[in-house]
PDB file of C-alpha atoms in Angstrom:
ATOM      1  CA  MET A   1      79.263  98.454 100.986  1.00 89.00           C
ATOM      2  CA  PRO A   2      77.516  97.881  97.661  1.00 92.00           C
ATOM      3  CA  PRO A   3      79.190  99.696  94.732  1.00 92.00           C
ATOM      4  CA  ALA A   4      76.472 102.345  94.286  1.00 93.00           C
ATOM      5  CA  LEU A   5      76.674 103.430  97.917  1.00 94.00           C
ATOM      6  CA  TYR A   6      80.471 103.289  97.956  1.00 94.00           C
ATOM      7  CA  PHE A   7      80.959 105.521  94.930  1.00 94.00           C
ATOM      8  CA  SER A   8      78.268 107.957  96.019  1.00 95.00           C
ATOM      9  CA  LEU A   9      79.776 108.321  99.478  1.00 95.00           C
ATOM     10  CA  ARG A  10      83.345 108.464  98.148  1.00 96.00           C
ATOM     11  CA  ASN A  11      82.503 111.259  95.702  1.00 96.00           C
ATOM     12  CA  HIS A  12      80.695 113.186  98.420  1.00 95.00           C
ATOM     13  CA  LEU A  13      83.733 112.953 100.709  1.00 96.00           C
ATOM     14  CA  LEU A  14      86.071 114.009  97.900  1.00 96.00           C
ATOM     15  CA  ALA A  15      83.972 117.124  97.345  1.00 96.00           C
ATOM     16  CA  GLN A  16      84.069 117.921 101.043  1.00 95.00           C
ATOM     17  CA  VAL A  17      87.803 117.401 101.486  1.00 94.00           C
ATOM     18  CA  ALA A  18      88.470 119.568  98.400  1.00 95.00           C
ATOM     19  CA  ASP A  19      87.502 122.570 100.541  1.00 93.00           C
ATOM     20  CA  PHE A  20      90.587 121.946 102.646  1.00 93.00           C
ATOM     21  CA  PHE A  21      93.238 120.674 100.203  1.00 95.00           C
ATOM     22  CA  VAL A  22      94.428 121.772  96.763  1.00 96.00           C
ATOM     23  CA  ASN A  23      95.001 118.195  95.569  1.00 97.00           C
ATOM     24  CA  VAL A  24      92.485 115.454  96.369  1.00 97.00           C
ATOM     25  CA  ALA A  25      91.944 112.008  94.864  1.00 96.00           C
ATOM     26  CA  SER A  26      90.871 108.478  95.592  1.00 95.00           C
ATOM     27  CA  PRO A  27      92.872 105.629  94.052  1.00 93.00           C
ATOM     28  CA  SER A  28      91.163 103.673  91.281  1.00 91.00           C
ATOM     29  CA  GLU A  29      89.633 100.463  92.547  1.00 89.00           C
ATOM     30  CA  ALA A  30      90.498  96.971  91.377  1.00 88.00           C
ATOM     31  CA  PRO A  31      88.192  95.683  88.626  1.00 89.00           C
ATOM     32  CA  GLU A  32      85.173  93.463  89.255  1.00 89.00           C
ATOM     33  CA  LYS A  33      84.776  94.394  92.910  1.00 88.00           C
ATOM     34  CA  THR A  34      81.232  93.745  94.115  1.00 88.00           C
ATOM     35  CA  SER A  35      81.612  95.100  97.637  1.00 89.00           C
ATOM     36  CA  PHE A  36      83.786  97.740  99.262  1.00 91.00           C
ATOM     37  CA  GLY A  37      85.163  98.407 102.716  1.00 87.00           C
ATOM     38  CA  ASP A  38      87.268 101.416 103.660  1.00 92.00           C
ATOM     39  CA  ILE A  39      87.293 104.601 101.614  1.00 95.00           C
ATOM     40  CA  ASP A  40      90.807 105.808 100.822  1.00 95.00           C
ATOM     41  CA  LEU A  41      91.494 109.479 100.137  1.00 97.00           C
ATOM     42  CA  ILE A  42      94.860 110.981  99.200  1.00 96.00           C
ATOM     43  CA  VAL A  43      95.331 114.708  99.734  1.00 96.00           C
ATOM     44  CA  ALA A  44      98.101 117.303  99.507  1.00 95.00           C
ATOM     45  CA  GLU A  45      98.656 121.030 100.053  1.00 94.00           C
ATOM     46  CA  PRO A  46      96.351 122.208 102.850  1.00 92.00           C
ATOM     47  CA  LYS A  47      94.508 125.417 101.993  1.00 91.00           C
ATOM     48  CA  MET A  48      94.795 126.537 105.600  1.00 84.00           C
ATOM     49  CA  THR A  49      97.718 126.228 107.969  1.00 79.00           C
ATOM     50  CA  PRO A  50      97.988 124.767 110.419  1.00 77.00           C
ATOM     51  CA  PHE A  51      95.511 122.140 109.265  1.00 78.00           C
ATOM     52  CA  SER A  52      93.459 120.454 111.979  1.00 83.00           C
ATOM     53  CA  ILE A  53      92.237 116.868 111.745  1.00 85.00           C
ATOM     54  CA  GLU A  54      89.461 117.882 114.116  1.00 88.00           C
ATOM     55  CA  THR A  55      88.106 120.248 111.471  1.00 87.00           C
ATOM     56  CA  LEU A  56      87.910 117.437 108.932  1.00 88.00           C
ATOM     57  CA  ALA A  57      86.293 115.153 111.520  1.00 91.00           C
ATOM     58  CA  GLU A  58      83.618 117.748 112.161  1.00 91.00           C
ATOM     59  CA  VAL A  59      82.863 118.165 108.447  1.00 91.00           C
ATOM     60  CA  PHE A  60      82.709 114.383 107.960  1.00 92.00           C
ATOM     61  CA  ASN A  61      80.566 114.028 111.080  1.00 91.00           C
ATOM     62  CA  ALA A  62      83.062 111.448 112.323  1.00 92.00           C
ATOM     63  CA  GLU A  63      82.342 109.570 115.532  1.00 91.00           C
ATOM     64  CA  ARG A  64      85.973 108.659 116.111  1.00 92.00           C
ATOM     65  CA  THR A  65      89.317 109.736 114.728  1.00 92.00           C
ATOM     66  CA  ILE A  66      92.817 108.322 114.971  1.00 91.00           C
ATOM     67  CA  ALA A  67      95.725 110.461 113.833  1.00 86.00           C
ATOM     68  CA  SER A  68      98.876 108.649 112.754  1.00 84.00           C
ATOM     69  CA  LYS A  69     101.001 111.004 110.652  1.00 81.00           C
ATOM     70  CA  PRO A  70     100.972 111.282 107.724  1.00 84.00           C
ATOM     71  CA  SER A  71      97.522 109.678 107.793  1.00 88.00           C
ATOM     72  CA  CYS A  72      94.335 109.867 109.804  1.00 91.00           C
ATOM     73  CA  TYR A  73      91.488 107.417 110.162  1.00 94.00           C
ATOM     74  CA  LEU A  74      87.897 108.481 110.690  1.00 94.00           C
ATOM     75  CA  ALA A  75      84.774 106.472 111.506  1.00 95.00           C
ATOM     76  CA  ILE A  76      81.735 108.089 109.899  1.00 94.00           C
ATOM     77  CA  PRO A  77      78.103 106.955 110.119  1.00 93.00           C
ATOM     78  CA  TYR A  78      77.067 104.242 107.655  1.00 93.00           C
ATOM     79  CA  PRO A  79      74.164 105.758 105.706  1.00 91.00           C
ATOM     80  CA  GLY A  80      70.885 104.200 106.797  1.00 87.00           C
ATOM     81  CA  LEU A  81      72.351 101.842 109.412  1.00 91.00           C
ATOM     82  CA  GLU A  82      72.346 102.867 113.042  1.00 88.00           C
ATOM     83  CA  GLU A  83      75.405 102.052 115.131  1.00 89.00           C
ATOM     84  CA  SER A  84      77.328 101.154 111.980  1.00 93.00           C
ATOM     85  CA  PHE A  85      80.285 103.019 110.559  1.00 94.00           C
ATOM     86  CA  VAL A  86      82.444 103.421 107.489  1.00 95.00           C
ATOM     87  CA  GLN A  87      86.191 103.838 107.903  1.00 96.00           C
ATOM     88  CA  VAL A  88      87.704 106.690 105.909  1.00 96.00           C
ATOM     89  CA  ASP A  89      91.488 106.688 105.553  1.00 95.00           C
ATOM     90  CA  VAL A  90      92.923 110.096 104.670  1.00 95.00           C
ATOM     91  CA  HIS A  91      96.573 110.063 103.653  1.00 94.00           C
ATOM     92  CA  ILE A  92      98.264 113.472 103.633  1.00 93.00           C
ATOM     93  CA  CYS A  93     101.310 113.586 101.366  1.00 93.00           C
ATOM     94  CA  GLU A  94     103.704 116.162  99.986  1.00 93.00           C
ATOM     95  CA  ALA A  95     102.552 117.972  96.855  1.00 94.00           C
ATOM     96  CA  GLU A  96     105.490 116.688  94.806  1.00 94.00           C
ATOM     97  CA  ASN A  97     104.589 113.104  95.671  1.00 95.00           C
ATOM     98  CA  PHE A  98     100.820 113.374  95.211  1.00 96.00           C
ATOM     99  CA  ALA A  99     100.627 112.077  91.628  1.00 95.00           C
ATOM    100  CA  TRP A 100     102.923 109.157  92.409  1.00 96.00           C
ATOM    101  CA  GLU A 101     101.020 108.038  95.503  1.00 95.00           C
ATOM    102  CA  VAL A 102      97.695 108.067  93.641  1.00 95.00           C
ATOM    103  CA  PHE A 103      99.347 106.171  90.769  1.00 94.00           C
ATOM    104  CA  HIS A 104     101.024 103.618  93.048  1.00 94.00           C
ATOM    105  CA  GLN A 105      97.873 102.857  95.034  1.00 92.00           C
ATOM    106  CA  SER A 106      95.476 102.655  92.082  1.00 90.00           C
ATOM    107  CA  HIS A 107      93.961  99.559  90.472  1.00 84.00           C
ATOM    108  CA  GLY A 108      94.210  97.357  93.554  1.00 73.00           C
ATOM    109  CA  ASP A 109      96.974  94.778  93.207  1.00 85.00           C
ATOM    110  CA  LEU A 110      98.425  96.043  89.930  1.00 92.00           C
ATOM    111  CA  TRP A 111     101.665  97.180  91.526  1.00 92.00           C
ATOM    112  CA  ASN A 112     101.994  93.895  93.389  1.00 91.00           C
ATOM    113  CA  LEU A 113     101.930  92.186  90.000  1.00 93.00           C
ATOM    114  CA  LEU A 114     104.391  94.618  88.423  1.00 94.00           C
ATOM    115  CA  GLY A 115     106.659  94.542  91.473  1.00 92.00           C
ATOM    116  CA  SER A 116     107.348  90.840  91.070  1.00 92.00           C
ATOM    117  CA  SER A 117     108.360  91.473  87.442  1.00 93.00           C
ATOM    118  CA  ILE A 118     110.760  94.342  88.046  1.00 95.00           C
ATOM    119  CA  ARG A 119     112.346  93.086  91.270  1.00 94.00           C
ATOM    120  CA  PRO A 120     114.737  90.567  89.619  1.00 93.00           C
ATOM    121  CA  PHE A 121     116.079  93.443  87.516  1.00 95.00           C
ATOM    122  CA  GLY A 122     117.044  95.466  90.598  1.00 96.00           C
ATOM    123  CA  LEU A 123     114.048  97.813  90.564  1.00 97.00           C
ATOM    124  CA  THR A 124     111.736  98.545  93.497  1.00 96.00           C
ATOM    125  CA  ALA A 125     108.586 100.670  93.476  1.00 95.00           C
ATOM    126  CA  ASN A 126     107.316 101.878  96.842  1.00 94.00           C
ATOM    127  CA  ASP A 127     105.227 104.775  98.140  1.00 91.00           C
ATOM    128  CA  THR A 128     107.985 107.305  97.412  1.00 94.00           C
ATOM    129  CA  GLY A 129     108.809 106.339  93.835  1.00 96.00           C
ATOM    130  CA  LEU A 130     110.845 103.988  91.657  1.00 97.00           C
ATOM    131  CA  HIS A 131     114.241 102.949  93.020  1.00 98.00           C
ATOM    132  CA  LEU A 132     117.290 101.087  91.756  1.00 98.00           C
ATOM    133  CA  ARG A 133     119.009  98.662  94.134  1.00 97.00           C
ATOM    134  CA  ILE A 134     122.820  98.524  94.217  1.00 97.00           C
ATOM    135  CA  PRO A 135     123.830  94.824  94.386  1.00 95.00           C
ATOM    136  CA  GLU A 136     127.031  95.493  96.322  1.00 94.00           C
ATOM    137  CA  ILE A 137     125.082  97.165  99.136  1.00 95.00           C
ATOM    138  CA  GLU A 138     121.844  95.179  98.893  1.00 94.00           C
ATOM    139  CA  ARG A 139     123.429  92.030 100.274  1.00 92.00           C
ATOM    140  CA  LEU A 140     123.985  93.730 103.644  1.00 93.00           C
ATOM    141  CA  ASP A 141     121.593  96.693 103.737  1.00 94.00           C
ATOM    142  CA  ARG A 142     118.632  96.619 101.363  1.00 94.00           C
ATOM    143  CA  LYS A 143     117.278 100.002 102.436  1.00 94.00           C
ATOM    144  CA  ARG A 144     120.552 101.843 101.839  1.00 95.00           C
ATOM    145  CA  SER A 145     121.049 100.042  98.537  1.00 96.00           C
ATOM    146  CA  MET A 146     118.093 101.866  96.952  1.00 97.00           C
ATOM    147  CA  VAL A 147     118.861 104.867  94.734  1.00 98.00           C
ATOM    148  CA  PHE A 148     115.814 107.022  94.023  1.00 98.00           C
ATOM    149  CA  LEU A 149     115.072 107.268  90.297  1.00 98.00           C
ATOM    150  CA  THR A 150     111.779 109.130  89.889  1.00 97.00           C
ATOM    151  CA  ALA A 151     108.308 109.736  91.279  1.00 96.00           C
ATOM    152  CA  ASP A 152     106.870 110.715  87.902  1.00 96.00           C
ATOM    153  CA  PRO A 153     104.253 108.158  86.814  1.00 95.00           C
ATOM    154  CA  ASP A 154     104.620 108.872  83.081  1.00 95.00           C
ATOM    155  CA  SER A 155     108.392 108.387  83.234  1.00 97.00           C
ATOM    156  CA  VAL A 156     107.971 105.016  84.926  1.00 97.00           C
ATOM    157  CA  LEU A 157     105.348 103.885  82.423  1.00 96.00           C
ATOM    158  CA  ASP A 158     107.632 104.932  79.548  1.00 96.00           C
ATOM    159  CA  PHE A 159     110.571 103.070  81.074  1.00 96.00           C
ATOM    160  CA  LEU A 160     108.524  99.889  81.426  1.00 95.00           C
ATOM    161  CA  HIS A 161     106.883 100.357  78.004  1.00 94.00           C
ATOM    162  CA  LEU A 162     103.405 100.370  79.559  1.00 94.00           C
ATOM    163  CA  ASN A 163     100.545 102.102  77.737  1.00 93.00           C
ATOM    164  CA  LYS A 164      99.701 105.342  79.574  1.00 90.00           C
ATOM    165  CA  ALA A 165      96.374 105.804  77.787  1.00 88.00           C
ATOM    166  CA  ARG A 166      95.294 102.291  78.736  1.00 87.00           C
ATOM    167  CA  LEU A 167      96.136 102.815  82.392  1.00 85.00           C
ATOM    168  CA  SER A 168      94.145 106.037  82.537  1.00 80.00           C
ATOM    169  CA  GLN A 169      90.985 104.042  81.839  1.00 79.00           C
ATOM    170  CA  SER A 170      89.179 101.522  84.004  1.00 80.00           C
ATOM    171  CA  PHE A 171      90.289  97.982  83.228  1.00 88.00           C
ATOM    172  CA  GLY A 172      86.752  96.680  83.487  1.00 86.00           C
ATOM    173  CA  THR A 173      87.836  93.102  84.096  1.00 92.00           C
ATOM    174  CA  VAL A 174      90.510  91.370  86.122  1.00 93.00           C
ATOM    175  CA  THR A 175      91.719  89.635  82.966  1.00 94.00           C
ATOM    176  CA  ALA A 176      92.280  93.013  81.293  1.00 93.00           C
ATOM    177  CA  MET A 177      94.412  94.128  84.245  1.00 93.00           C
ATOM    178  CA  PHE A 178      96.390  90.870  84.154  1.00 94.00           C
ATOM    179  CA  GLU A 179      97.004  91.284  80.424  1.00 93.00           C
ATOM    180  CA  PHE A 180      98.177  94.854  80.965  1.00 94.00           C
ATOM    181  CA  ALA A 181     100.657  93.739  83.647  1.00 94.00           C
ATOM    182  CA  CYS A 182     102.138  91.270  81.162  1.00 93.00           C
ATOM    183  CA  THR A 183     102.863  94.042  78.645  1.00 92.00           C
ATOM    184  CA  ASN A 184     105.528  95.372  81.018  1.00 93.00           C
ATOM    185  CA  ARG A 185     108.742  94.878  79.046  1.00 92.00           C
ATOM    186  CA  LEU A 186     110.429  93.211  82.042  1.00 94.00           C
ATOM    187  CA  PHE A 187     107.680  90.631  82.456  1.00 92.00           C
ATOM    188  CA  ARG A 188     109.011  87.079  82.568  1.00 90.00           C
ATOM    189  CA  SER A 189     106.704  84.213  83.481  1.00 89.00           C
ATOM    190  CA  GLU A 190     109.492  82.550  85.467  1.00 88.00           C
ATOM    191  CA  ALA A 191     109.204  85.335  88.056  1.00 89.00           C
ATOM    192  CA  TYR A 192     105.826  83.846  89.042  1.00 91.00           C
ATOM    193  CA  VAL A 193     106.734  80.183  89.486  1.00 89.00           C
ATOM    194  CA  LYS A 194     104.968  79.362  92.726  1.00 86.00           C
ATOM    195  CA  SER A 195     107.731  77.191  94.175  1.00 86.00           C
ATOM    196  CA  ASP A 196     110.327  79.924  93.600  1.00 86.00           C
ATOM    197  CA  LEU A 197     108.431  82.888  95.069  1.00 86.00           C
ATOM    198  CA  LYS A 198     110.113  85.068  97.669  1.00 86.00           C
ATOM    199  CA  ALA A 199     108.709  85.200 101.202  1.00 88.00           C
ATOM    200  CA  ASN A 200     106.866  88.479 100.573  1.00 86.00           C
ATOM    201  CA  ASP A 201     105.253  87.099  97.430  1.00 88.00           C
ATOM    202  CA  ARG A 202     104.181  83.929  99.229  1.00 89.00           C
ATOM    203  CA  LYS A 203     102.587  86.174 101.837  1.00 90.00           C
ATOM    204  CA  ARG A 204     100.753  88.038  99.057  1.00 89.00           C
ATOM    205  CA  MET A 205      99.540  84.712  97.708  1.00 88.00           C
ATOM    206  CA  ALA A 206      97.904  84.016 101.052  1.00 90.00           C
ATOM    207  CA  GLN A 207      96.481  87.504 101.592  1.00 89.00           C
ATOM    208  CA  ARG A 208      95.700  88.926  98.139  1.00 89.00           C
ATOM    209  CA  ASP A 209      93.226  86.989  96.038  1.00 90.00           C
ATOM    210  CA  LEU A 210      94.053  88.772  92.769  1.00 92.00           C
ATOM    211  CA  TYR A 211      97.748  88.072  93.176  1.00 92.00           C
ATOM    212  CA  ARG A 212      97.003  84.408  93.890  1.00 93.00           C
ATOM    213  CA  ARG A 213      94.791  84.169  90.790  1.00 93.00           C
ATOM    214  CA  PHE A 214      97.512  85.743  88.659  1.00 94.00           C
ATOM    215  CA  VAL A 215     100.156  83.277  89.869  1.00 93.00           C
ATOM    216  CA  ASP A 216      98.003  80.151  90.080  1.00 92.00           C
ATOM    217  CA  ASP A 217      95.711  80.564  87.110  1.00 92.00           C
ATOM    218  CA  PHE A 218      96.575  83.338  84.691  1.00 93.00           C
ATOM    219  CA  VAL A 219     100.340  83.072  84.143  1.00 92.00           C
ATOM    220  CA  PRO A 220     100.505  79.245  83.793  1.00 90.00           C
ATOM    221  CA  ASN A 221      97.528  79.106  81.432  1.00 88.00           C
ATOM    222  CA  THR A 222      97.954  82.213  79.310  1.00 81.00           C
ATOM    223  CA  PRO A 223     100.598  82.456  76.573  1.00 72.00           C
ATOM    224  CA  THR A 224     102.257  85.863  76.847  1.00 60.00           C
ATOM    225  CA  LYS A 225     104.334  87.586  74.230  1.00 54.00           C
ATOM    226  CA  VAL A 226     107.442  89.456  75.285  1.00 46.00           C
ATOM    227  CA  ASP A 227     108.592  91.868  72.599  1.00 45.00           C
ATOM    228  CA  GLU A 228     111.647  90.242  70.984  1.00 44.00           C
ATOM    229  CA  GLU A 229     113.545  93.519  70.791  1.00 47.00           C
ATOM    230  CA  ASP A 230     112.901  94.266  74.473  1.00 49.00           C
ATOM    231  CA  SER A 231     113.909  90.740  75.420  1.00 51.00           C
ATOM    232  CA  MET A 232     117.218  91.042  73.596  1.00 48.00           C
ATOM    233  CA  LYS A 233     118.009  94.482  74.986  1.00 48.00           C
ATOM    234  CA  MET A 234     116.969  93.807  78.564  1.00 53.00           C
ATOM    235  CA  SER A 235     118.187  90.300  79.253  1.00 72.00           C
ATOM    236  CA  THR A 236     120.199  91.040  82.386  1.00 91.00           C
ATOM    237  CA  ARG A 237     119.977  93.050  85.561  1.00 93.00           C
ATOM    238  CA  GLU A 238     123.223  94.793  84.689  1.00 94.00           C
ATOM    239  CA  GLU A 239     121.800  96.157  81.428  1.00 93.00           C
ATOM    240  CA  VAL A 240     118.663  97.444  83.142  1.00 95.00           C
ATOM    241  CA  PHE A 241     120.858  98.963  85.854  1.00 96.00           C
ATOM    242  CA  GLU A 242     122.955 100.929  83.388  1.00 95.00           C
ATOM    243  CA  GLU A 243     119.985 102.116  81.354  1.00 95.00           C
ATOM    244  CA  ALA A 244     118.134 103.287  84.475  1.00 96.00           C
ATOM    245  CA  LEU A 245     121.129 105.326  85.664  1.00 97.00           C
ATOM    246  CA  GLU A 246     121.377 107.038  82.292  1.00 97.00           C
ATOM    247  CA  ARG A 247     117.641 107.472  81.694  1.00 96.00           C
ATOM    248  CA  PHE A 248     116.992 109.124  85.058  1.00 97.00           C
ATOM    249  CA  GLY A 249     120.348 110.890  85.406  1.00 97.00           C
ATOM    250  CA  LYS A 250     121.314 109.136  88.638  1.00 97.00           C
ATOM    251  CA  ARG A 251     124.875 108.019  87.979  1.00 97.00           C
ATOM    252  CA  PHE A 252     126.319 110.650  90.330  1.00 97.00           C
ATOM    253  CA  ASP A 253     123.945 109.553  93.115  1.00 97.00           C
ATOM    254  CA  TYR A 254     124.896 105.931  92.532  1.00 97.00           C
ATOM    255  CA  GLU A 255     128.632 106.565  92.527  1.00 96.00           C
ATOM    256  CA  SER A 256     128.390 108.765  95.631  1.00 95.00           C
ATOM    257  CA  ARG A 257     126.431 106.078  97.471  1.00 95.00           C
ATOM    258  CA  VAL A 258     128.980 103.401  96.556  1.00 96.00           C
ATOM    259  CA  ARG A 259     131.934 105.594  97.622  1.00 95.00           C
ATOM    260  CA  GLU A 260     130.283 106.336 100.940  1.00 95.00           C
ATOM    261  CA  TRP A 261     129.447 102.685 101.482  1.00 93.00           C
ATOM    262  CA  ARG A 262     132.971 101.459 100.669  1.00 92.00           C
ATOM    263  CA  LYS A 263     134.496 104.080 102.938  1.00 94.00           C
ATOM    264  CA  GLU A 264     132.287 102.952 105.812  1.00 91.00           C
ATOM    265  CA  ARG A 265     133.093  99.306 105.166  1.00 84.00           C
ATOM    266  CA  GLU A 266     136.838 100.065 105.136  1.00 87.00           C
ATOM    267  CA  GLN A 267     136.532 101.951 108.424  1.00 86.00           C
ATOM    268  CA  LEU A 268     134.567  99.082 109.927  1.00 84.00           C
ATOM    269  CA  ALA A 269     137.164  96.566 108.711  1.00 78.00           C
ATOM    270  CA  ARG A 270     139.968  98.601 110.320  1.00 78.00           C
ATOM    271  CA  LYS A 271     138.062  98.762 113.601  1.00 79.00           C
ATOM    272  CA  GLN A 272     137.489  95.020 113.511  1.00 78.00           C
ATOM    273  CA  GLU A 273     141.184  94.410 112.782  1.00 73.00           C
ATOM    274  CA  ALA A 274     142.134  96.689 115.668  1.00 69.00           C
ATOM    275  CA  ARG A 275     139.768  94.864 118.015  1.00 78.00           C
ATOM    276  CA  GLN A 276     141.161  91.526 116.891  1.00 77.00           C
ATOM    277  CA  TRP A 277     144.723  92.763 117.405  1.00 75.00           C
ATOM    278  CA  ARG A 278     143.889  93.998 120.923  1.00 76.00           C
ATOM    279  CA  LYS A 279     142.187  90.693 121.680  1.00 78.00           C
ATOM    280  CA  GLU A 280     145.247  88.751 120.545  1.00 72.00           C
ATOM    281  CA  GLU A 281     147.565  91.060 122.498  1.00 75.00           C
ATOM    282  CA  ALA A 282     145.468  90.626 125.638  1.00 75.00           C
ATOM    283  CA  ALA A 283     145.511  86.848 125.181  1.00 75.00           C
ATOM    284  CA  ALA A 284     149.296  86.892 124.747  1.00 73.00           C
ATOM    285  CA  ASP A 285     149.737  89.058 127.863  1.00 70.00           C
ATOM    286  CA  GLU A 286     147.491  86.745 129.846  1.00 76.00           C
ATOM    287  CA  ALA A 287     149.417  83.693 128.668  1.00 76.00           C
ATOM    288  CA  TYR A 288     152.719  85.341 129.596  1.00 68.00           C
ATOM    289  CA  ALA A 289     151.406  86.301 133.035  1.00 73.00           C
ATOM    290  CA  ASN A 290     150.096  82.797 133.674  1.00 78.00           C
ATOM    291  CA  ALA A 291     153.420  81.296 132.628  1.00 74.00           C
ATOM    292  CA  TRP A 292     155.332  83.690 134.890  1.00 72.00           C
ATOM    293  CA  ILE A 293     153.072  82.946 137.863  1.00 75.00           C
ATOM    294  CA  GLY A 294     153.454  79.232 137.171  1.00 74.00           C
ATOM    295  CA  SER A 295     157.240  79.526 137.163  1.00 76.00           C
ATOM    296  CA  LEU A 296     157.180  81.363 140.521  1.00 73.00           C
ATOM    297  CA  LYS A 297     155.050  78.629 142.069  1.00 72.00           C
ATOM    298  CA  ARG A 298     157.387  75.948 140.830  1.00 72.00           C
ATOM    299  CA  ALA A 299     160.414  77.848 142.161  1.00 72.00           C
ATOM    300  CA  ARG A 300     158.849  78.028 145.631  1.00 72.00           C
ATOM    301  CA  ASN A 301     158.212  74.314 145.655  1.00 64.00           C
TER     302      ASN A 301
END
């Protein structure tokens, strides 16, 4: 869709869906887009319960709907084109997570860029919030290693020393968004060396043009300044780890997770030792039985 049609239709749909939900928004688009595909809407707190997707489909005049909780996908007529449709993705989230989900999905690939910066320091941002990974657990179970820190966008921006006022505005250009990503205090150009990228980042290189441009063109050719004070304070993952626990008040959660994990590992080790002991006992019994049978055969001969 051309931009004028996209924004007109998106705003019309937002107004319609506002009749059914307290919180409605559409994530900010990536800069410099000249054409648009799907329309993404994020909503929370239905004004009527139970809420029916069929009701929304009727209001949108949708030809087809697919419900896949917590989202639904609707095909609505493309204005002015017969037998053509626009896909509208409506994501229904919890009220307490609404602001974070809008924040995390906004500005196109911005969080892909930031994610590669914060990952080496043990931080992960996903659709539920910012998390801290516990190294001891991460080696065996990445999902369980993550301790939830916060789903408050302002707190995350403060922690990363990113300008909240700047993010609230449209970037206007891709270069402006790239420059903003580099102001993250944990930005290090070495995290974007093409030959050293993780599998997921290599996949992004192939699928996401803005991410590829950032890695191939912007980072190698643009001198970036990392605040000297930030660089000195945040030189290791361990330092970031400790500050995050204190800043977000998650030390108890971290210590509880580690205790639980170590207890499970100890129990598993005991079970494995017991299985090994039984295996060795069975082997010894079998060897004894074979020797006894052998001696009987020899005695008969």
